[in-house]
mmCIF file with all atom_site columns, C-alpha atoms and ligand atoms in Angstrom:
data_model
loop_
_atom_site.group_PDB
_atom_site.id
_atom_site.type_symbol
_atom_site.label_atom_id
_atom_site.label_alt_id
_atom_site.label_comp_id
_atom_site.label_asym_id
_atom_site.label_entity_id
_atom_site.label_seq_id
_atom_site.pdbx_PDB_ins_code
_atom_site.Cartn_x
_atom_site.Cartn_y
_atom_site.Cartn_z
_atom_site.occupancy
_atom_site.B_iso_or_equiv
_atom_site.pdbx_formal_charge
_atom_site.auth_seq_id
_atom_site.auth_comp_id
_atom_site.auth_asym_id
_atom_site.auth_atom_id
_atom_site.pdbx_PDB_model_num
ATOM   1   C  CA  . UNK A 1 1   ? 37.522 103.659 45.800 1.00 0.00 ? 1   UNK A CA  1
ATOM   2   C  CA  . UNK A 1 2   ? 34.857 103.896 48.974 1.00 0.00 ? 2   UNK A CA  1
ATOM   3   C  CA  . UNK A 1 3   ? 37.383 106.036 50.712 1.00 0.00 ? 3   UNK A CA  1
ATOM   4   C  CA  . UNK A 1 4   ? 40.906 107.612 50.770 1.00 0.00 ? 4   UNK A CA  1
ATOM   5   C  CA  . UNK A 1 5   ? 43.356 107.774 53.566 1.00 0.00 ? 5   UNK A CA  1
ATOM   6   C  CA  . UNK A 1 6   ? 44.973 110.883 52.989 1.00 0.00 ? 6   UNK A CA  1
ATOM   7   C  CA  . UNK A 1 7   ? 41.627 112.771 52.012 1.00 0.00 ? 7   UNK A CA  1
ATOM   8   C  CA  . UNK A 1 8   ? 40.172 115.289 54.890 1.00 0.00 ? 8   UNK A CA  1
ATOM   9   C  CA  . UNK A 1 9   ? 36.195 115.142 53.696 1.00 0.00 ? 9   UNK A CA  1
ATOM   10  C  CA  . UNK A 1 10  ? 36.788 111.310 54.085 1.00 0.00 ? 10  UNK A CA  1
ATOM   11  C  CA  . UNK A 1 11  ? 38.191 111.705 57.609 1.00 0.00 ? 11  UNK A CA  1
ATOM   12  C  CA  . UNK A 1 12  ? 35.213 113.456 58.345 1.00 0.00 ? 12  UNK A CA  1
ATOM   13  C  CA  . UNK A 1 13  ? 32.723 111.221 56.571 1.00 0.00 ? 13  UNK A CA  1
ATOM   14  C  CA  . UNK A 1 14  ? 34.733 108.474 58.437 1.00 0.00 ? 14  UNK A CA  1
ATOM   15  C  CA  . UNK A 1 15  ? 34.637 110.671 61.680 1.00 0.00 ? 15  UNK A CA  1
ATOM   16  C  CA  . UNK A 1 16  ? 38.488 109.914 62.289 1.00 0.00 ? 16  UNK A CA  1
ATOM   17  C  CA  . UNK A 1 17  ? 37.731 114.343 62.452 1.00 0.00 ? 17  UNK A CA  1
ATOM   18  C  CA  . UNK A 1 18  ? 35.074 115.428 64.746 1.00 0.00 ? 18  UNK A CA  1
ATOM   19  C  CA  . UNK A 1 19  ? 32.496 117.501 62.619 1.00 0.00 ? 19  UNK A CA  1
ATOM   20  C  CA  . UNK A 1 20  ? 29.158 118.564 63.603 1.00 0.00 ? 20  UNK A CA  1
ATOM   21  C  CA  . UNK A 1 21  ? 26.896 116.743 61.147 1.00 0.00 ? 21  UNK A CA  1
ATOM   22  C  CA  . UNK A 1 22  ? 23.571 119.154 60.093 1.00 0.00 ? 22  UNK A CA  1
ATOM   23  C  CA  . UNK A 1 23  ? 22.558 116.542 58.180 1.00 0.00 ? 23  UNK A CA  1
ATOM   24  C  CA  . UNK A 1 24  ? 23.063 112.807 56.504 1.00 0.00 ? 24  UNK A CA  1
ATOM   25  C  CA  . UNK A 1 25  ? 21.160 110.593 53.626 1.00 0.00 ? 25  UNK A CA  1
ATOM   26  C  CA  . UNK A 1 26  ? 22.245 107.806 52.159 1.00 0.00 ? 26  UNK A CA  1
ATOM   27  C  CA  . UNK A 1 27  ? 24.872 109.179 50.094 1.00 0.00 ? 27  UNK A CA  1
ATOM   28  C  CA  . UNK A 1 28  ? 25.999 112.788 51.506 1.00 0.00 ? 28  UNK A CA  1
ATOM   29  C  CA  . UNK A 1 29  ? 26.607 114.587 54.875 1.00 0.00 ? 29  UNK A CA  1
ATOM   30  C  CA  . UNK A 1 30  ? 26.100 117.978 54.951 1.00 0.00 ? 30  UNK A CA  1
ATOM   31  C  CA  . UNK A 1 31  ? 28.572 120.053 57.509 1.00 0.00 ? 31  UNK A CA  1
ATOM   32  C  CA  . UNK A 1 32  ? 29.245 123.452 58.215 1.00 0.00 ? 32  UNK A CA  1
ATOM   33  C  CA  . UNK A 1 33  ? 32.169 125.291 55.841 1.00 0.00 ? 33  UNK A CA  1
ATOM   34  C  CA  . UNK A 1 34  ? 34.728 125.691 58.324 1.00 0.00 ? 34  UNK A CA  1
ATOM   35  C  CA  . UNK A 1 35  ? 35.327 129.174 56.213 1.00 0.00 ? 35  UNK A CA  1
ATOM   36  C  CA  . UNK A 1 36  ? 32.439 130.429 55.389 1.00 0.00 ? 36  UNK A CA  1
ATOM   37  C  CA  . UNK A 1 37  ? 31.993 133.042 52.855 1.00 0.00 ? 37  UNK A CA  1
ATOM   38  C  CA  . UNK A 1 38  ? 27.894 133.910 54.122 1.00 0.00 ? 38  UNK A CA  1
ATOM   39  C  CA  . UNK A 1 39  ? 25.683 133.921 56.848 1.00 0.00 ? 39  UNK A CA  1
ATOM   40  C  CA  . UNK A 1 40  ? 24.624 130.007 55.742 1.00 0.00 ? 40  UNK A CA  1
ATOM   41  C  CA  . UNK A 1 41  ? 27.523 128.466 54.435 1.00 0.00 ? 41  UNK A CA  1
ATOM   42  C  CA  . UNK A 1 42  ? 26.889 124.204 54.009 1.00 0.00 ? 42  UNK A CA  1
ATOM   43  C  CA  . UNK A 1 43  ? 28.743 121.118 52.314 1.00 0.00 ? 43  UNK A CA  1
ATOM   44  C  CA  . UNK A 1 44  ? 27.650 118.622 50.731 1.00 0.00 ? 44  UNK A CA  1
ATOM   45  C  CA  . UNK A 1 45  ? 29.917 115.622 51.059 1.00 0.00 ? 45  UNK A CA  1
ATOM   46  C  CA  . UNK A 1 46  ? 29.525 112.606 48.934 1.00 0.00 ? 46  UNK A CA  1
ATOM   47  C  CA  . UNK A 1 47  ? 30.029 109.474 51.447 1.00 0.00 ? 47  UNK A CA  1
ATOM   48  C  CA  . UNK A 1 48  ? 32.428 107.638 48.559 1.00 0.00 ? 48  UNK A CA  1
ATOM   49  C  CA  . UNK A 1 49  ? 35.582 109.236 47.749 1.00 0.00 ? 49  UNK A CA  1
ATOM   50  C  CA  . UNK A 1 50  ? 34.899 111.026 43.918 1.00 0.00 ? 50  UNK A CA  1
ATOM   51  C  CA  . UNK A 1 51  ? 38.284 113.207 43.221 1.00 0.00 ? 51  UNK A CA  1
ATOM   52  C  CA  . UNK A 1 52  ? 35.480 115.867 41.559 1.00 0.00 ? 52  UNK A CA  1
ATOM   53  C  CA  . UNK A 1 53  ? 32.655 116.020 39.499 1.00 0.00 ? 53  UNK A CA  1
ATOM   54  C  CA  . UNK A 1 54  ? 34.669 114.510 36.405 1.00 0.00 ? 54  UNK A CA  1
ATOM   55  C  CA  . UNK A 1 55  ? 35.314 110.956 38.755 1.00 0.00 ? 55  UNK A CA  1
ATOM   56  C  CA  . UNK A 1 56  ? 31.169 110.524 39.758 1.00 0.00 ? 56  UNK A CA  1
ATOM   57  C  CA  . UNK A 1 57  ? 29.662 111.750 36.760 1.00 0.00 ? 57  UNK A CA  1
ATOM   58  C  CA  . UNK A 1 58  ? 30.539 109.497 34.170 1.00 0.00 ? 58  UNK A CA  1
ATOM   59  C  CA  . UNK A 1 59  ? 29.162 106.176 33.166 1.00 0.00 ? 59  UNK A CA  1
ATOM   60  C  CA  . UNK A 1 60  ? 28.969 103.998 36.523 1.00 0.00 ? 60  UNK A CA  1
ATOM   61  C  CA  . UNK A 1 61  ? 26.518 102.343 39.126 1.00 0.00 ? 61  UNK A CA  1
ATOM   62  C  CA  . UNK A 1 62  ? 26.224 105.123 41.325 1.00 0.00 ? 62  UNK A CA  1
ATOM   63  C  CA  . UNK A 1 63  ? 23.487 107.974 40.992 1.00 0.00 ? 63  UNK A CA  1
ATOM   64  C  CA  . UNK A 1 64  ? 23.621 110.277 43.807 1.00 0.00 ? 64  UNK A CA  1
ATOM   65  C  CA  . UNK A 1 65  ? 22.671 113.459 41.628 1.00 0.00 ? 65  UNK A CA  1
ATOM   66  C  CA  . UNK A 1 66  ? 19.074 112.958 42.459 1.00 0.00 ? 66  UNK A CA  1
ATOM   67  C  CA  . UNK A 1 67  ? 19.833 112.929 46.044 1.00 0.00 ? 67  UNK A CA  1
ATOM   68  C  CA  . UNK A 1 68  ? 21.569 116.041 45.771 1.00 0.00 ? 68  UNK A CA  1
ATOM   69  C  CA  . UNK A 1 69  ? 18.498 117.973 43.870 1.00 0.00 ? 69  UNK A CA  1
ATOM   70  C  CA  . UNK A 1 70  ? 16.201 117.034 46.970 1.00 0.00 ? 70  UNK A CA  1
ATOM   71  C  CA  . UNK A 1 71  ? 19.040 117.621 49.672 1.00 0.00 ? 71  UNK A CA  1
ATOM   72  C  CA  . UNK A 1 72  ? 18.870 121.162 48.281 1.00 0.00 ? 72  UNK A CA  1
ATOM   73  C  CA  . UNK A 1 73  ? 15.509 121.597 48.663 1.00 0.00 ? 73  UNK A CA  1
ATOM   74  C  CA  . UNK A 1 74  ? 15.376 120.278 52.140 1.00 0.00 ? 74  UNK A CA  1
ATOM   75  C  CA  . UNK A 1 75  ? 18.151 122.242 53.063 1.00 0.00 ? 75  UNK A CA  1
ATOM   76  C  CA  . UNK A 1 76  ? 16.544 125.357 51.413 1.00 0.00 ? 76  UNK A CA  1
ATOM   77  C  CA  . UNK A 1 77  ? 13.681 124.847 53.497 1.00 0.00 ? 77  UNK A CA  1
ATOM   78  C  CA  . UNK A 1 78  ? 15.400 123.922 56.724 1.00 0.00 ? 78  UNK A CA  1
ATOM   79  C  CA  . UNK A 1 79  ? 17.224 127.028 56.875 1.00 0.00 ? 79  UNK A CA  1
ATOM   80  C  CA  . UNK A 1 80  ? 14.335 129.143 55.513 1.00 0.00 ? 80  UNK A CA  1
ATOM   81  C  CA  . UNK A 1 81  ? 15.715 130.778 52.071 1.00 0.00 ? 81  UNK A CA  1
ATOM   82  C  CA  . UNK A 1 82  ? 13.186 129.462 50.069 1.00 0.00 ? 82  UNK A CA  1
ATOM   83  C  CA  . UNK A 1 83  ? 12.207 132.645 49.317 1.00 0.00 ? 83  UNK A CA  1
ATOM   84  C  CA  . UNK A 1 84  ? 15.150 134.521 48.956 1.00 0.00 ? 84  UNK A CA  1
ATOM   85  C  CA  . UNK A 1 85  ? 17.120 132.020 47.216 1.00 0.00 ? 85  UNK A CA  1
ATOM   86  C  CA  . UNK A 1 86  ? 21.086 130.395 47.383 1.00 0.00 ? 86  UNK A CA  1
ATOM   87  C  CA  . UNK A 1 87  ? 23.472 130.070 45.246 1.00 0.00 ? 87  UNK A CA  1
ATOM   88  C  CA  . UNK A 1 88  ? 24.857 126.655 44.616 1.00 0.00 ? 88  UNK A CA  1
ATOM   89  C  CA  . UNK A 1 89  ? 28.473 125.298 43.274 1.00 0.00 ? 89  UNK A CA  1
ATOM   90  C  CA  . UNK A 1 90  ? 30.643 122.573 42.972 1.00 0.00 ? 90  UNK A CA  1
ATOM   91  C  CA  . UNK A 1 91  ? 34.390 123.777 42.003 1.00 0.00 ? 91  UNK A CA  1
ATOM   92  C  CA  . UNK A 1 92  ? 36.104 121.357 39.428 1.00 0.00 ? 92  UNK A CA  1
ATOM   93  C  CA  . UNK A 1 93  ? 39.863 121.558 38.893 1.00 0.00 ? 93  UNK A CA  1
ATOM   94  C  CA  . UNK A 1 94  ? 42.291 124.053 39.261 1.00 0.00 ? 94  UNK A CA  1
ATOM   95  C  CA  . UNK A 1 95  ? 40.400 126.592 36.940 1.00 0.00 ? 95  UNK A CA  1
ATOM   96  C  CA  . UNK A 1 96  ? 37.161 126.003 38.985 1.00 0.00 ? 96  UNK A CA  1
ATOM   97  C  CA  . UNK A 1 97  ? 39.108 126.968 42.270 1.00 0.00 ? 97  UNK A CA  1
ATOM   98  C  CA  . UNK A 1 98  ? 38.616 123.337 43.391 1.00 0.00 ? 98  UNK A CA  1
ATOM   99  C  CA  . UNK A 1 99  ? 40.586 123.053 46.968 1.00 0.00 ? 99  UNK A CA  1
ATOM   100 C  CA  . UNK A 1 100 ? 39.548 119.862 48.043 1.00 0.00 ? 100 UNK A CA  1
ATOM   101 C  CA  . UNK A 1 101 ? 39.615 116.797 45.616 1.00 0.00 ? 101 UNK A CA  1
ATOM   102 C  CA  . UNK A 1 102 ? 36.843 114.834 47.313 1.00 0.00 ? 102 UNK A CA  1
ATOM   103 C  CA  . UNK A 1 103 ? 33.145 115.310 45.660 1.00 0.00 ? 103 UNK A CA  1
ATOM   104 C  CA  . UNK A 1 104 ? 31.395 118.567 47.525 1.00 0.00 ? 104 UNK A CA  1
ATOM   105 C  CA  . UNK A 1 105 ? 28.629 121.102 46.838 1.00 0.00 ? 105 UNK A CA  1
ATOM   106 C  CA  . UNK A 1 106 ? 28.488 124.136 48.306 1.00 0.00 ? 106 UNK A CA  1
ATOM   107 C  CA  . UNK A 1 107 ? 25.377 125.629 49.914 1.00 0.00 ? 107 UNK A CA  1
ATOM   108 C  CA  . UNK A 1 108 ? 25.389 129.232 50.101 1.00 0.00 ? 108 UNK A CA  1
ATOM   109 C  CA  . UNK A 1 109 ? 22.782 131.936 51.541 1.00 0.00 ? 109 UNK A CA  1
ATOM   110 C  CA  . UNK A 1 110 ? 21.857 135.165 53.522 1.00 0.00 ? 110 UNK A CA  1
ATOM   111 C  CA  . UNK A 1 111 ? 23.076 137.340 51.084 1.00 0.00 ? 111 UNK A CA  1
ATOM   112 C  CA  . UNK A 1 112 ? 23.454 138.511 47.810 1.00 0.00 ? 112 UNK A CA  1
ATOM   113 C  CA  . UNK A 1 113 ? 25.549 136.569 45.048 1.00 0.00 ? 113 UNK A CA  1
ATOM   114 C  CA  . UNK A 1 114 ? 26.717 138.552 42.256 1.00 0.00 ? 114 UNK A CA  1
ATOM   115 C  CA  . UNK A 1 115 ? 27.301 137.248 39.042 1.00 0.00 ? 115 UNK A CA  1
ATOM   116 C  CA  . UNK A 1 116 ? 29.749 136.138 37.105 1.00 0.00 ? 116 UNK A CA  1
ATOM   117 C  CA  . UNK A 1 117 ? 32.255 134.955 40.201 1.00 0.00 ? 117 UNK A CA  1
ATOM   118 C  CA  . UNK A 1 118 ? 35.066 136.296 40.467 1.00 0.00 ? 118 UNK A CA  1
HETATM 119 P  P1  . LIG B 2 .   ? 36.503 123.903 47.196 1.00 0.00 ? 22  LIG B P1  1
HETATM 120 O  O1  . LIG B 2 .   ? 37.385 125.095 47.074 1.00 0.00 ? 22  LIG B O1  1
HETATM 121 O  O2  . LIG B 2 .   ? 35.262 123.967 46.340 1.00 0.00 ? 22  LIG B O2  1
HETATM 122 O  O3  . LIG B 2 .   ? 37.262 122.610 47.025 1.00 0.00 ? 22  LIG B O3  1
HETATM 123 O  O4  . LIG B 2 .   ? 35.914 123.960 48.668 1.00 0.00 ? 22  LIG B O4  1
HETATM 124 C  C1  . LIG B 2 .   ? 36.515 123.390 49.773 1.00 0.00 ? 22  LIG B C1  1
HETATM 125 C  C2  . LIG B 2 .   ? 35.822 123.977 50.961 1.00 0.00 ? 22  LIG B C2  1
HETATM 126 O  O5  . LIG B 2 .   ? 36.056 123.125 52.068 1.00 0.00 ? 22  LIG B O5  1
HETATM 127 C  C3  . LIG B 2 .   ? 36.313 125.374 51.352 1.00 0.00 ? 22  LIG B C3  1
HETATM 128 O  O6  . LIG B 2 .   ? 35.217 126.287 51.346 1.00 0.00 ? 22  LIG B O6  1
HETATM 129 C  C4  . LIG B 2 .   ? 36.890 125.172 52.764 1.00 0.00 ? 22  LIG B C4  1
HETATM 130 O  O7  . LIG B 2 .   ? 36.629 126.265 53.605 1.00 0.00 ? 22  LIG B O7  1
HETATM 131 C  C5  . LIG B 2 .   ? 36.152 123.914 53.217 1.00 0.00 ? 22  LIG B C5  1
HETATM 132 N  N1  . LIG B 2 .   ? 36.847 123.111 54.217 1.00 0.00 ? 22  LIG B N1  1
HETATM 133 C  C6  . LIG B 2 .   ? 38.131 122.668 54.164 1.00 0.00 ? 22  LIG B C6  1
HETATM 134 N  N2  . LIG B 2 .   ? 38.409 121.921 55.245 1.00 0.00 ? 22  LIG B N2  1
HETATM 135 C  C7  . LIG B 2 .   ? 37.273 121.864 55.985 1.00 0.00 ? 22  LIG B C7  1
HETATM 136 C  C8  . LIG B 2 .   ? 36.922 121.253 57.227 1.00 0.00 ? 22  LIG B C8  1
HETATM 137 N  N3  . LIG B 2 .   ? 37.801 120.551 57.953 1.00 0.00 ? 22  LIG B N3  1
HETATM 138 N  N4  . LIG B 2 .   ? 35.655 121.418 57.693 1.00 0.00 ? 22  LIG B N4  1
HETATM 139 C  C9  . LIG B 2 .   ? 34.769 122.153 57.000 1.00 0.00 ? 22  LIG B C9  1
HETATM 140 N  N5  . LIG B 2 .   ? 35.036 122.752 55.823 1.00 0.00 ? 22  LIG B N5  1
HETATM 141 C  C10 . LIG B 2 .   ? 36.270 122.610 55.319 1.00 0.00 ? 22  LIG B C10 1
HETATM 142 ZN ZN1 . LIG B 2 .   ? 37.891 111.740 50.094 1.00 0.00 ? 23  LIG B ZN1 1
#
């Protein structure tokens, strides 16, 4: 499945929603959190409908996780927290607080993360 009707991050990749877009490779756009939780808050959208991690990681054609490993670093460097750092997380299932069942990472930085999450 490329894309699913119902899903909202594949109305935006589809841009049936109007989204500012802060950034786009082959396989990902990367928007703003419409709720964010820091002073950088980003999204990293997978282009093909994945229902979660569990859906795009297993055995299969596609290999976007390299993509996503440099689209952090760009990012990181775009928005100047190199030094400082980000936390990064992708929410799986109901025990991972997953909200949206379309593939995402989140970006987060300009401020401290604690750890463990809550
Ligand atoms: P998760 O809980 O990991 O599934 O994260 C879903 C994230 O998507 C949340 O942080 C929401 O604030 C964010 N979100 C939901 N709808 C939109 C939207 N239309 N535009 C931007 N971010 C969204
Ligand atoms: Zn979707």
């Amino acid at each position: 499945m490329i894309l699913k009707e119902e899903c909202i991050f594949c109305k935006i990749v589809n841009k049936n929603i109007p989204v500012d877009i802060v950034k786009e490779t082959d396989n990902f756009i990367v928007i703003k959190d419409i709720n964010p939780v820091s002073q950088v808050h980003l999204l990293i959208i997978s282009k093909r409908h994945y229902d979660s991690v569990l859906d795009a990681g297993g055995e299969g054609e596609w290999n976007g996780g390299n993509e996503i490993f440099r689209l952090l670093c760009a990012l990181a460097e775009e928005f100047k927290v190199k030094d400082k750092g980000f936390r990064t997380v992708i929410n799986t299932g109901s025990d991972g607080g997953q909200t949206v069942n379309h593939l995402h990472v989140h970006f987060m930085a300009g401020r401290w993360f604690g750890w463990p999450p809550g």
